[in-house]
PDB file of C-alpha atoms and ligand atoms in Angstrom:
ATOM      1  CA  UNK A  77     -29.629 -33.908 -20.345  1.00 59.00           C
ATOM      2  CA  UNK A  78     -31.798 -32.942 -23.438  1.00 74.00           C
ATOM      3  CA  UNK A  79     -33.512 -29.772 -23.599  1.00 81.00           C
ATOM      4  CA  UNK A  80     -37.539 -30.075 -23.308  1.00 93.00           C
ATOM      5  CA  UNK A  81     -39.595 -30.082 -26.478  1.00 96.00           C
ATOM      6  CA  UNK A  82     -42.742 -27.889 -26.703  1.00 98.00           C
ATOM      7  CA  UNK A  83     -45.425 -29.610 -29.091  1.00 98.00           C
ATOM      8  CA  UNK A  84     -48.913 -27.822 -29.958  1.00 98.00           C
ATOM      9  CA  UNK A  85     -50.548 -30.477 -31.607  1.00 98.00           C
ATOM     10  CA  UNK A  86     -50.972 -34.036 -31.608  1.00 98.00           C
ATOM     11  CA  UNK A  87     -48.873 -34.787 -34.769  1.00 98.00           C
ATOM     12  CA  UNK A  88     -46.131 -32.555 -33.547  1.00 98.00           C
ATOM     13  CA  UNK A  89     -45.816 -35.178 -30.100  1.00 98.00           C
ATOM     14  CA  UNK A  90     -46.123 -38.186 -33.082  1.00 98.00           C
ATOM     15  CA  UNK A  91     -43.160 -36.822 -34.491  1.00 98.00           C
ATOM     16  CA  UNK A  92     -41.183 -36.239 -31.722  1.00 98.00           C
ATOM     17  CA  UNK A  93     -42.155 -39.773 -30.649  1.00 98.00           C
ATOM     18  CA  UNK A  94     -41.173 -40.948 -34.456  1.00 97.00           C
ATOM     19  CA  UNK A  95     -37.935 -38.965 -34.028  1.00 97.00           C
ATOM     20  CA  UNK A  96     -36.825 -41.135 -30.814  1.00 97.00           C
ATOM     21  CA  UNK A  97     -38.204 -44.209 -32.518  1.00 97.00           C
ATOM     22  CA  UNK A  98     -35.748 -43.503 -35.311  1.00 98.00           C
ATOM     23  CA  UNK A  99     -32.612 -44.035 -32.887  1.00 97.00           C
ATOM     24  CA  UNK A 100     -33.594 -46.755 -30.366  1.00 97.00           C
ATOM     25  CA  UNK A 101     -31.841 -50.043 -30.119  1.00 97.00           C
ATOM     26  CA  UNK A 102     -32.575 -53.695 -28.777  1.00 97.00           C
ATOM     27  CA  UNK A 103     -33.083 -53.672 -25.178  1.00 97.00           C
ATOM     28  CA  UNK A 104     -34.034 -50.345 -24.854  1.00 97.00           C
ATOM     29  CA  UNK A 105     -36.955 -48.729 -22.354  1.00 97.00           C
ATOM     30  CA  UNK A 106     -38.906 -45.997 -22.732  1.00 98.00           C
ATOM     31  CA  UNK A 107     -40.944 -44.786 -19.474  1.00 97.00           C
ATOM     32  CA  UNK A 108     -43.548 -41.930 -20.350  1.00 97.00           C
ATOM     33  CA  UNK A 109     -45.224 -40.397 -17.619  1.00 96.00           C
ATOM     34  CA  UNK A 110     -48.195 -37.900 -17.823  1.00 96.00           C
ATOM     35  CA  UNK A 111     -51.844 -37.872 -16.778  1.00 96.00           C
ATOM     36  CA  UNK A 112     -54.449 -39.035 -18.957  1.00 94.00           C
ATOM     37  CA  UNK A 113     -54.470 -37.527 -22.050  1.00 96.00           C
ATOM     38  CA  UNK A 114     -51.284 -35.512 -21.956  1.00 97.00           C
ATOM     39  CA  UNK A 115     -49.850 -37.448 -25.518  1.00 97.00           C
ATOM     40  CA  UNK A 116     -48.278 -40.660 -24.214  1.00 97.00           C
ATOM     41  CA  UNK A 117     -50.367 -43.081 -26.550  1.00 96.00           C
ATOM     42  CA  UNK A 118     -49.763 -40.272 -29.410  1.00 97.00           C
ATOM     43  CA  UNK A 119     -45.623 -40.417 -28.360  1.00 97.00           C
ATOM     44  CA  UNK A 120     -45.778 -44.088 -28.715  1.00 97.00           C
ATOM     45  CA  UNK A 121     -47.610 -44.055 -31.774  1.00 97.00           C
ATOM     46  CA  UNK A 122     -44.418 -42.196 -33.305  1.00 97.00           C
ATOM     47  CA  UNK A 123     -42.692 -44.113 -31.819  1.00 97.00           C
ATOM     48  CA  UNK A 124     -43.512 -47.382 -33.605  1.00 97.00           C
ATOM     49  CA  UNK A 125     -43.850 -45.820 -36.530  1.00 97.00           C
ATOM     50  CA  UNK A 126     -39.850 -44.489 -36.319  1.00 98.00           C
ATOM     51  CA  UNK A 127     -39.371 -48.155 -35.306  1.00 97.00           C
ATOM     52  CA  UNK A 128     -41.088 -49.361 -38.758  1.00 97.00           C
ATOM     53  CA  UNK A 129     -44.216 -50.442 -37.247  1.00 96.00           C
ATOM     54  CA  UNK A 130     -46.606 -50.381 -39.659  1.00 92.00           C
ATOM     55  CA  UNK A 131     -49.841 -51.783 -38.058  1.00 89.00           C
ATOM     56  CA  UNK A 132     -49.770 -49.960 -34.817  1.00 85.00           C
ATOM     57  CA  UNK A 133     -53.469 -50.256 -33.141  1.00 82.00           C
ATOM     58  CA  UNK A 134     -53.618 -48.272 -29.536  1.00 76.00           C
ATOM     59  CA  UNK A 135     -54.970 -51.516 -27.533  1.00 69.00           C
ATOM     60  CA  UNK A 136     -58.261 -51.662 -25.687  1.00 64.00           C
ATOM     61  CA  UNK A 137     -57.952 -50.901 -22.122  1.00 69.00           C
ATOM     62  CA  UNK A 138     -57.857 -53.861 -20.934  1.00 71.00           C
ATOM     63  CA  UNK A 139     -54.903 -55.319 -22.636  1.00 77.00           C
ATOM     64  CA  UNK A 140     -51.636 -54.308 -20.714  1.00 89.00           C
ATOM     65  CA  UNK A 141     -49.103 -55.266 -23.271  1.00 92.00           C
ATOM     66  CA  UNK A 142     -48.971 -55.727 -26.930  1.00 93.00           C
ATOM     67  CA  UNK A 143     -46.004 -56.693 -29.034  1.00 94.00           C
ATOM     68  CA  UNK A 144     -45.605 -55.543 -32.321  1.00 96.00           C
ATOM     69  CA  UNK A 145     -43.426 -55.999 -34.865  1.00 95.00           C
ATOM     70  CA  UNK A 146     -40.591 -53.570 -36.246  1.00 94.00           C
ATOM     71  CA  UNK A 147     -36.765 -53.052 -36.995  1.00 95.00           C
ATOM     72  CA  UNK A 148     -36.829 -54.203 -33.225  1.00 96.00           C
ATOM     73  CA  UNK A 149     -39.865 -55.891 -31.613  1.00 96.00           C
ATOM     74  CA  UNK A 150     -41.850 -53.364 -29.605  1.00 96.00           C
ATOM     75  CA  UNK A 151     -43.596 -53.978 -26.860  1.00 96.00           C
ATOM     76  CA  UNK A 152     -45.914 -51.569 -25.811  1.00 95.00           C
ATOM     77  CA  UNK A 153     -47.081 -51.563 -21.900  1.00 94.00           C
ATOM     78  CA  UNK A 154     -50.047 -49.904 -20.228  1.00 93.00           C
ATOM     79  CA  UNK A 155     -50.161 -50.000 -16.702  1.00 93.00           C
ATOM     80  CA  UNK A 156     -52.999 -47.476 -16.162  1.00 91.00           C
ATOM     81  CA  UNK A 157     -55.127 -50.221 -14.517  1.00 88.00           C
ATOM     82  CA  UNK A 158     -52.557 -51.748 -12.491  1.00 90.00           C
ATOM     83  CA  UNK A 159     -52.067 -50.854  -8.550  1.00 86.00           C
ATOM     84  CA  UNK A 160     -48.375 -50.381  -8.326  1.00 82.00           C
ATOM     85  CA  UNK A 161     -45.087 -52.491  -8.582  1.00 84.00           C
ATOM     86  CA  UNK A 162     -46.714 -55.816  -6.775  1.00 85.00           C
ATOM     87  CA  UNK A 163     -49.054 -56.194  -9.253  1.00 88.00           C
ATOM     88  CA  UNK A 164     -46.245 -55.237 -12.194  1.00 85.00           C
ATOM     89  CA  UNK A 165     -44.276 -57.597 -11.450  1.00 86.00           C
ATOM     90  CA  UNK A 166     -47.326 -59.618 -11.098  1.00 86.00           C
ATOM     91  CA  UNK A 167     -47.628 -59.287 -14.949  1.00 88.00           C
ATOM     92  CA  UNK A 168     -43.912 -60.054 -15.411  1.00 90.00           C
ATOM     93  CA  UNK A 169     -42.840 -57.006 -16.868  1.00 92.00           C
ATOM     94  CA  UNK A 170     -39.223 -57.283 -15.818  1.00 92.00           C
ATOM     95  CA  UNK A 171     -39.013 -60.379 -18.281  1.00 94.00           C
ATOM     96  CA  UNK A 172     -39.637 -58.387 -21.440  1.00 95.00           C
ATOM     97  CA  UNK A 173     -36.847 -55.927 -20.448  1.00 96.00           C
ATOM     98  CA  UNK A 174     -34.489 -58.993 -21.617  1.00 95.00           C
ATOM     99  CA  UNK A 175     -35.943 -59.875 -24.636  1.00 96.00           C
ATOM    100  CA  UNK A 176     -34.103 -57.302 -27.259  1.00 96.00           C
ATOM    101  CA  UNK A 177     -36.667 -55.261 -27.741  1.00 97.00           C
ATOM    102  CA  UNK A 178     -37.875 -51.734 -27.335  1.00 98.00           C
ATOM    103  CA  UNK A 179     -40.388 -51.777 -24.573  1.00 97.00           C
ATOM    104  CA  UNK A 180     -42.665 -48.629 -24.514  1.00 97.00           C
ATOM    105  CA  UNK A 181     -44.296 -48.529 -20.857  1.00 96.00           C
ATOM    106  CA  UNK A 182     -47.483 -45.831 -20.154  1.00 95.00           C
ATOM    107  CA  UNK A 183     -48.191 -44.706 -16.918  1.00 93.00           C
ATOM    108  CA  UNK A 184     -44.415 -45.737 -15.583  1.00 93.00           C
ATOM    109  CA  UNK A 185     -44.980 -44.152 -12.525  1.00 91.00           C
ATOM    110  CA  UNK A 186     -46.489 -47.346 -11.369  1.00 91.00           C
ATOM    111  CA  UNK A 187     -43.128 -49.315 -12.324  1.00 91.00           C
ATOM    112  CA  UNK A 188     -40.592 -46.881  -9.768  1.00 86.00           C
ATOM    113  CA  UNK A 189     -38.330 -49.182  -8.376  1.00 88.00           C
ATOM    114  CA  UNK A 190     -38.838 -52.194 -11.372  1.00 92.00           C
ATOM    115  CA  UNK A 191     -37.359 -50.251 -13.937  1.00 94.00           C
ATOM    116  CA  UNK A 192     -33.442 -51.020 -15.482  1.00 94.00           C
ATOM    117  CA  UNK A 193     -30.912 -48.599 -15.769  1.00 91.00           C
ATOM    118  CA  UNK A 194     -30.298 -46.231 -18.616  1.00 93.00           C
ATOM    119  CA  UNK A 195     -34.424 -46.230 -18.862  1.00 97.00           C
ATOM    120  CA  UNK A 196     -35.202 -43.315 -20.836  1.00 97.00           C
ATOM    121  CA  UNK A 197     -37.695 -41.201 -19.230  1.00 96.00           C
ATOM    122  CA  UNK A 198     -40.511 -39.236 -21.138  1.00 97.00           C
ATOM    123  CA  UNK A 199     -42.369 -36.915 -18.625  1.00 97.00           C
ATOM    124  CA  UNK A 200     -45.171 -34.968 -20.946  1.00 98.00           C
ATOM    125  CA  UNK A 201     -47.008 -32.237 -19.067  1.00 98.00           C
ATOM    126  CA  UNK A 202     -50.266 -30.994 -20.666  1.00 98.00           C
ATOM    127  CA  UNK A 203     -49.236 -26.569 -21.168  1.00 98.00           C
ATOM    128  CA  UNK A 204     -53.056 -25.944 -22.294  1.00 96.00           C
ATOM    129  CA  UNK A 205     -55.593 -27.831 -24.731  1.00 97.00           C
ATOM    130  CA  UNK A 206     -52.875 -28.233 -27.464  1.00 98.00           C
ATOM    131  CA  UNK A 207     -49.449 -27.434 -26.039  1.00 98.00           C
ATOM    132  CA  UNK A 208     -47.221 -29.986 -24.324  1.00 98.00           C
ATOM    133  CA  UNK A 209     -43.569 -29.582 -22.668  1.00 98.00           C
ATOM    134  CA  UNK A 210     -42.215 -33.292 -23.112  1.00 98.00           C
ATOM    135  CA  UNK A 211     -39.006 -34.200 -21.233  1.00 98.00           C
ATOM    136  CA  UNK A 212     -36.786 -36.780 -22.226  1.00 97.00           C
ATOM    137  CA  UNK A 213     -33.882 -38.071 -19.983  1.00 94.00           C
ATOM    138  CA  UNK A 214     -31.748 -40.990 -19.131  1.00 88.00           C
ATOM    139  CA  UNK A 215     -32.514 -42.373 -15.680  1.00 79.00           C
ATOM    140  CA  UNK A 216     -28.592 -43.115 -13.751  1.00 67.00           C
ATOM    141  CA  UNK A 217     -30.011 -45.736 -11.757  1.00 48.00           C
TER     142      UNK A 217
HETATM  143  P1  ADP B 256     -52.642 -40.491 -22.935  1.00 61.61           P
HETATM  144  O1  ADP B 256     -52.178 -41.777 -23.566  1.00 61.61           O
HETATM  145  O2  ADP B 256     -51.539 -39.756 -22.212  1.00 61.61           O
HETATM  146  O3  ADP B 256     -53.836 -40.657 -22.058  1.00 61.61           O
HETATM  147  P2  ADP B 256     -53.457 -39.778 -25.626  1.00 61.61           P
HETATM  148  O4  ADP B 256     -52.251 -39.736 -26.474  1.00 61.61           O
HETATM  149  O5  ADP B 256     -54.337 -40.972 -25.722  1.00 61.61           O
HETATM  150  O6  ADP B 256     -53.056 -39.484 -24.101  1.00 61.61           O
HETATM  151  O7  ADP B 256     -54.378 -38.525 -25.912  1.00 61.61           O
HETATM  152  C1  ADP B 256     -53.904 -37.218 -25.999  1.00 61.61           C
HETATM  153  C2  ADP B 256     -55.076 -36.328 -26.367  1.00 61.61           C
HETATM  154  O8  ADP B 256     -54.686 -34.966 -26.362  1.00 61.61           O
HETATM  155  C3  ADP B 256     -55.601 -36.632 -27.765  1.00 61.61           C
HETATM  156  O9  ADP B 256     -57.006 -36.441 -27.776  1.00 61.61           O
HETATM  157  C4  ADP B 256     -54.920 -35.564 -28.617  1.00 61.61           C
HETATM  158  O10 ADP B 256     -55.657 -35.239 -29.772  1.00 61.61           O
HETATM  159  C5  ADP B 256     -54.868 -34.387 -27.656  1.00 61.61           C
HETATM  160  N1  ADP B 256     -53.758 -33.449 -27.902  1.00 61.61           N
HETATM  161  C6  ADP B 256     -53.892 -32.107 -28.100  1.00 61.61           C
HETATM  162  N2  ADP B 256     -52.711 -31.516 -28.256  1.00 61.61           N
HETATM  163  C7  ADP B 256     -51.764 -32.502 -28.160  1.00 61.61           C
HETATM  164  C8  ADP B 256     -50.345 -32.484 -28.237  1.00 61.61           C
HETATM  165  N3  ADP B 256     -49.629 -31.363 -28.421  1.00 61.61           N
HETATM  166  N4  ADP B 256     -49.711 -33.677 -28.082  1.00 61.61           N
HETATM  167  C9  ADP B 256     -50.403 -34.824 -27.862  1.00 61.61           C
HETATM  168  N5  ADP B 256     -51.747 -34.880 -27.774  1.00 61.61           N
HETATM  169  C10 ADP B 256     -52.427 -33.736 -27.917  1.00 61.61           C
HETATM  170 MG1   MG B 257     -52.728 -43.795 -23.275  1.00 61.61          MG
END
């Protein structure tokens, strides 16, 4: 298991997102987990950008998931809106875990029980206004 990172600022959480991004390969899923703003759209937007991404927008809320293109497609998944696994699998989020590319999921909570093995799983946990504690792990089952 990896140690926890503390971040105290937005950019640091970028980088440590950028840092992951740098090592991920096709097929690949990243759960973050956190309440509303605790980092996880400024983790993912590391995250693409370790992946090459160069045009990385964070999506209007109502768009649950965007693809864009890097080293490895990304696809980057918001289920804030979204009820629980009925209504995931509703949007067919299993089907993107097969399709080679690094899929990015906010709010995975809402996925328990949908997500594959090996999932890597980003808890970040809001320390104070600019301090985080991010946890990264790899989920056995
Ligand atoms: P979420 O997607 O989890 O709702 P966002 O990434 O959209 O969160 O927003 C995080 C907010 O917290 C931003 O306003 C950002 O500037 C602020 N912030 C302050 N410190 C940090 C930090 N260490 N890491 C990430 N965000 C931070
Ligand atoms: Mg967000």
């Amino acid at each position: 298991m990896s140690p926890d990172l503390f971040t105290s600022s937005p950019d640091d959480t970028r980088a440590a997102g950028m840092e992951m991004g740098k090592k991920l390969s096709p097929g690949d899923v990243v759960a973050i987990s956190g309440e509303l703003g605790a980092g996880k759209t400024t983790f993912i937007k590391g995250l693409a950008e370790g992946l090459g991404v160069s045009e990385f927008v964070s999506s209007p809320s109502f768009i649950i998931i965007n693809e864009y293109n890097g080293r490895i497609p990304l696809f980057h998944v918001d289920l804030y809106r979204l009820r629980g696994n009925k209504e995931v699998i509703d949007i067919n989020l299993p089907e993107y875990f097969d399709r080679q590319g690094v899929v990015a999921i906010e709010w995975a909570e809402k996925a328990k029980g949908i997500l594959p093995e090996n999932t890597i799983e980003v808890l970040i946990d809001p320390l104070g206004e600019k301090k985080r504690k991010i946890r990264i792990r790899r989920r056995a089952c």
